[in-house]
């Protein structure tokens, strides 16, 4: 029997090894989300999470989130249409996850693997509704061990790429064992977003305005071979599109912005991966 039962995912009894994985199911067998499905969006207070919130609600999807108690009240006052659950109320949090059709981890800093085990373990437990689990990760995650490159030295200080690598591996192994579809989307350095023009640094605002005007083109890259910056709006749109498409199931890819005045069609981008 598999070492990844839903209970072992929840309690973190086993740390996965470093083997590469085969996708649990072909994309043709995957199920896309439909109108009225429930999405648990984690990282909703980060700028990219707020970008996703508007897009998800625009697609008639019901959005829930788990927050720490200090964030619940102010968030509810700003976003009354979101089902905001106090994460310390265990029964409510577990019920919210168990009802979810999809879970999205979109933190702008990597969460720990225990958080992922908790989310996936409860969402996939028993007679589950879960169709997809999406993880927002970072480019360079597979190149962090190459001595001499920028990723290697940045990771020495922050260990963020190590954390993202652990999350990616755990998600793939967990979804394979629990027969849940996943999508991993890696972004470059995140740019723009809801608070972009609130920045008091005039030079930074000008740089973002130039980036927004000149880098409308989007590239999907199958492997982790390219660097670049990524617009939060485009990354958020990619996540929402992935939830609604069967051809994004059980795939991992990078999204970066390129120089250009027009955005490509999402159908063409997803066909390329």
Coordinates of C-alpha atoms in Angstrom, one line a residue:
X1 CA 0.0 0.0 0.0
X2 CA 1.1 3.6 -0.6
X3 CA 2.9 5.4 2.2
X4 CA 0.9 8.5 1.3
X5 CA -2.6 8.0 2.9
X6 CA -4.6 11.1 3.6
X7 CA -3.8 10.6 7.3
X8 CA 0.0 10.4 6.7
X9 CA -0.3 13.6 4.6
X10 CA -2.0 15.3 7.5
X11 CA 0.3 14.2 10.2
X12 CA 3.6 14.4 8.2
X13 CA 4.8 10.9 9.1
X14 CA 7.0 10.5 6.1
X15 CA 9.3 12.8 4.3
X16 CA 9.5 12.0 0.6
X17 CA 12.7 11.1 -1.1
X18 CA 14.2 12.9 -4.1
X19 CA 13.0 10.7 -7.0
X20 CA 11.3 12.2 -10.0
X21 CA 7.7 11.5 -10.5
X22 CA 5.3 10.3 -13.2
X23 CA 2.1 12.3 -13.4
X24 CA -0.7 10.5 -11.6
X25 CA -3.2 10.8 -14.5
X26 CA -3.2 11.9 -18.1
X27 CA -4.7 15.3 -18.8
X28 CA -7.5 13.7 -20.8
X29 CA -8.7 12.0 -17.6
X30 CA -8.6 15.2 -15.5
X31 CA -11.7 17.3 -14.5
X32 CA -11.9 21.0 -14.8
X33 CA -13.7 23.3 -12.3
X34 CA -17.2 24.4 -13.2
X35 CA -19.4 27.3 -12.1
X36 CA -20.3 27.1 -8.4
X37 CA -17.3 25.0 -7.4
X38 CA -15.5 25.9 -4.2
X39 CA -11.9 27.1 -4.2
X40 CA -9.7 27.4 -1.1
X41 CA -7.3 30.2 -1.9
X42 CA -4.3 30.3 0.5
X43 CA -2.1 33.5 0.4
X44 CA -5.2 35.7 -0.2
X45 CA -3.7 38.7 1.7
X46 CA -0.6 38.8 -0.5
X47 CA -0.8 41.0 -3.6
X48 CA -1.0 38.1 -6.0
X49 CA -3.7 36.4 -3.9
X50 CA -5.8 39.5 -4.2
X51 CA -5.3 39.5 -8.0
X52 CA -6.6 35.9 -8.0
X53 CA -9.6 36.7 -5.8
X54 CA -11.1 39.0 -8.4
X55 CA -10.5 36.6 -11.2
X56 CA -12.0 33.6 -9.4
X57 CA -15.1 35.5 -8.4
X58 CA -15.5 36.7 -11.9
X59 CA -15.7 33.1 -13.0
X60 CA -18.6 32.3 -10.6
X61 CA -16.4 30.2 -8.3
X62 CA -17.0 30.2 -4.5
X63 CA -13.8 31.4 -2.7
X64 CA -12.9 30.4 0.8
X65 CA -9.7 31.0 2.8
X66 CA -8.1 30.0 6.1
X67 CA -6.6 32.9 8.0
X68 CA -4.9 33.4 11.4
X69 CA -7.2 35.1 13.9
X70 CA -5.6 38.5 13.7
X71 CA -6.3 38.7 10.0
X72 CA -9.9 37.4 9.9
X73 CA -11.8 40.6 11.0
X74 CA -10.0 43.1 8.8
X75 CA -10.1 40.8 5.8
X76 CA -13.9 40.2 6.3
X77 CA -14.5 43.9 6.4
X78 CA -12.7 44.3 3.0
X79 CA -13.9 41.2 1.2
X80 CA -17.4 40.4 2.4
X81 CA -18.0 37.9 -0.5
X82 CA -15.2 35.5 0.7
X83 CA -15.9 32.7 3.1
X84 CA -13.2 33.6 5.7
X85 CA -12.5 30.9 8.2
X86 CA -10.4 31.2 11.4
X87 CA -7.6 28.6 10.8
X88 CA -7.5 27.9 14.6
X89 CA -11.1 26.6 14.5
X90 CA -10.1 23.1 13.5
X91 CA -13.5 21.7 12.7
X92 CA -14.6 24.6 10.5
X93 CA -11.2 24.6 8.7
X94 CA -11.3 20.9 8.0
X95 CA -14.9 21.1 6.8
X96 CA -13.9 24.0 4.4
X97 CA -11.1 22.0 3.0
X98 CA -13.2 18.8 2.6
X99 CA -15.8 20.7 0.6
X100 CA -13.2 22.2 -1.7
X101 CA -13.1 21.4 -5.4
X102 CA -9.6 23.0 -5.6
X103 CA -6.9 24.3 -3.3
X104 CA -4.5 27.0 -4.4
X105 CA -1.3 27.8 -2.5
X106 CA -0.2 31.3 -3.7
X107 CA 1.9 32.6 -0.9
X108 CA 4.6 35.1 -2.1
X109 CA 7.0 33.4 0.3
X110 CA 7.2 29.6 0.5
X111 CA 5.1 27.9 3.2
X112 CA 6.4 25.0 5.1
X113 CA 5.7 21.4 4.1
X114 CA 3.5 20.8 7.2
X115 CA 1.1 23.4 5.8
X116 CA 0.9 21.6 2.5
X117 CA 0.4 18.2 4.2
X118 CA -2.5 19.7 6.2
X119 CA -4.2 21.3 3.2
X120 CA -3.8 18.3 0.9
X121 CA -4.5 15.7 3.5
X122 CA -7.8 17.1 4.7
X123 CA -8.9 18.2 1.2
X124 CA -8.3 14.8 -0.2
X125 CA -9.7 12.8 2.7
X126 CA -12.5 10.3 2.3
X127 CA -15.2 11.0 -0.3
X128 CA -13.5 14.1 -1.6
X129 CA -14.7 16.8 -4.0
X130 CA -11.1 17.8 -4.8
X131 CA -10.3 18.1 -8.5
X132 CA -7.1 20.1 -8.5
X133 CA -4.3 21.4 -6.3
X134 CA -2.3 24.3 -7.6
X135 CA 1.0 25.4 -6.2
X136 CA 2.7 28.7 -7.1
X137 CA 6.4 28.2 -7.1
X138 CA 9.5 30.0 -8.4
X139 CA 11.9 29.7 -11.4
X140 CA 15.4 28.6 -10.6
X141 CA 14.1 25.9 -8.2
X142 CA 15.9 23.1 -10.1
X143 CA 19.0 25.2 -10.6
X144 CA 19.7 26.2 -7.0
X145 CA 22.5 23.6 -6.7
X146 CA 24.5 24.8 -9.7
X147 CA 27.5 26.4 -8.0
X148 CA 28.4 29.8 -9.4
X149 CA 25.0 30.9 -10.7
X150 CA 22.8 33.6 -9.1
X151 CA 20.3 31.1 -7.8
X152 CA 22.9 29.3 -5.8
X153 CA 24.1 32.3 -3.9
X154 CA 20.6 33.7 -3.4
X155 CA 19.5 30.4 -2.0
X156 CA 22.4 30.3 0.4
X157 CA 20.9 33.3 2.2
X158 CA 17.2 32.7 2.0
X159 CA 16.8 29.0 1.5
X160 CA 13.6 29.9 -0.3
X161 CA 14.4 27.7 -3.3
X162 CA 15.1 24.7 -1.1
X163 CA 11.6 25.3 0.5
X164 CA 9.9 25.5 -2.9
X165 CA 11.7 22.4 -4.1
X166 CA 10.4 20.5 -1.0
X167 CA 6.9 21.7 -1.7
X168 CA 7.0 20.8 -5.3
X169 CA 8.2 17.3 -4.6
X170 CA 5.8 16.7 -1.7
X171 CA 2.8 17.9 -3.8
X172 CA 3.6 15.6 -6.7
X173 CA 4.1 12.6 -4.5
X174 CA 1.0 13.3 -2.4
X175 CA -1.2 13.9 -5.5
X176 CA 0.1 10.8 -7.2
X177 CA -0.7 8.6 -4.1
X178 CA -4.1 10.3 -3.4
X179 CA -5.1 10.4 -7.1
X180 CA -5.6 14.1 -7.2
X181 CA -4.6 16.3 -10.2
X182 CA -2.0 19.0 -9.6
X183 CA -0.5 22.0 -11.4
X184 CA 2.8 23.7 -10.5
X185 CA 3.3 27.2 -11.9
X186 CA 6.7 28.8 -11.4
X187 CA 7.0 32.6 -11.7
X188 CA 10.0 34.8 -11.9
X189 CA 10.4 37.9 -9.8
X190 CA 6.9 39.2 -9.2
X191 CA 6.1 42.6 -10.6
X192 CA 3.1 44.9 -10.5
X193 CA -0.1 44.2 -8.5
X194 CA -2.8 45.9 -6.5
X195 CA -0.4 48.1 -4.5
X196 CA 2.1 48.9 -7.3
X197 CA 1.3 52.6 -7.5
X198 CA 1.1 53.1 -3.7
X199 CA 4.8 52.7 -3.6
X200 CA 6.3 56.0 -2.4
X201 CA 9.5 55.4 -4.4
X202 CA 8.8 57.3 -7.6
X203 CA 11.6 55.6 -9.5
X204 CA 10.2 52.1 -8.7
X205 CA 6.8 53.2 -9.9
X206 CA 8.2 54.5 -13.2
X207 CA 10.1 51.2 -13.7
X208 CA 6.9 49.2 -13.1
X209 CA 5.0 51.4 -15.5
X210 CA 7.7 50.9 -18.2
X211 CA 7.7 47.1 -17.5
X212 CA 3.9 47.0 -17.8
X213 CA 3.9 48.9 -21.1
X214 CA 6.8 47.0 -22.7
X215 CA 6.5 43.4 -21.4
X216 CA 2.9 42.4 -22.3
X217 CA 4.1 39.2 -24.1
X218 CA 3.9 36.0 -22.0
X219 CA 6.0 32.8 -22.3
X220 CA 5.3 29.4 -20.9
X221 CA 8.4 27.3 -20.4
X222 CA 8.2 23.6 -19.9
X223 CA 11.5 23.3 -18.0
X224 CA 13.1 25.6 -15.5
X225 CA 15.6 27.0 -17.9
X226 CA 14.7 30.7 -18.2
X227 CA 14.8 33.7 -15.9
X228 CA 12.7 36.8 -16.0
X229 CA 10.1 38.9 -14.2
X230 CA 6.5 38.0 -14.0
X231 CA 3.5 40.2 -13.8
X232 CA 1.3 39.3 -10.8
X233 CA -1.8 39.8 -13.0
X234 CA -0.5 37.4 -15.6
X235 CA 0.5 34.8 -13.0
X236 CA -2.9 35.1 -11.3
X237 CA -4.6 34.7 -14.7
X238 CA -2.5 31.6 -15.5
X239 CA -3.5 30.0 -12.2
X240 CA -7.2 30.6 -12.8
X241 CA -7.0 29.4 -16.4
X242 CA -5.2 26.2 -15.2
X243 CA -8.0 25.5 -12.8
X244 CA -10.5 25.7 -15.6
X245 CA -8.6 23.5 -18.1
X246 CA -8.0 19.8 -18.2
X247 CA -4.9 20.3 -20.4
X248 CA -3.1 21.9 -17.4
X249 CA -3.6 18.9 -15.1
X250 CA -0.4 17.2 -13.8
X251 CA 1.9 19.6 -15.4
X252 CA 4.6 22.1 -14.2
X253 CA 5.8 25.1 -16.1
X254 CA 7.2 28.5 -15.8
X255 CA 5.6 31.8 -16.7
X256 CA 7.7 34.9 -17.5
X257 CA 6.9 38.2 -19.3
X258 CA 8.8 39.0 -22.5
X259 CA 9.1 42.2 -24.5
X260 CA 6.1 42.8 -26.6
X261 CA 3.0 44.9 -27.0
X262 CA 0.4 42.2 -27.1
X263 CA -0.6 39.2 -24.9
X264 CA -0.8 35.8 -26.6
X265 CA -4.0 33.8 -26.4
X266 CA -4.2 31.5 -23.4
X267 CA -5.2 28.6 -25.6
X268 CA -1.9 28.9 -27.5
X269 CA 0.1 29.1 -24.2
X270 CA -1.4 26.0 -22.7
X271 CA -1.1 24.1 -25.9
X272 CA 2.6 24.8 -25.8
X273 CA 3.2 22.9 -22.5

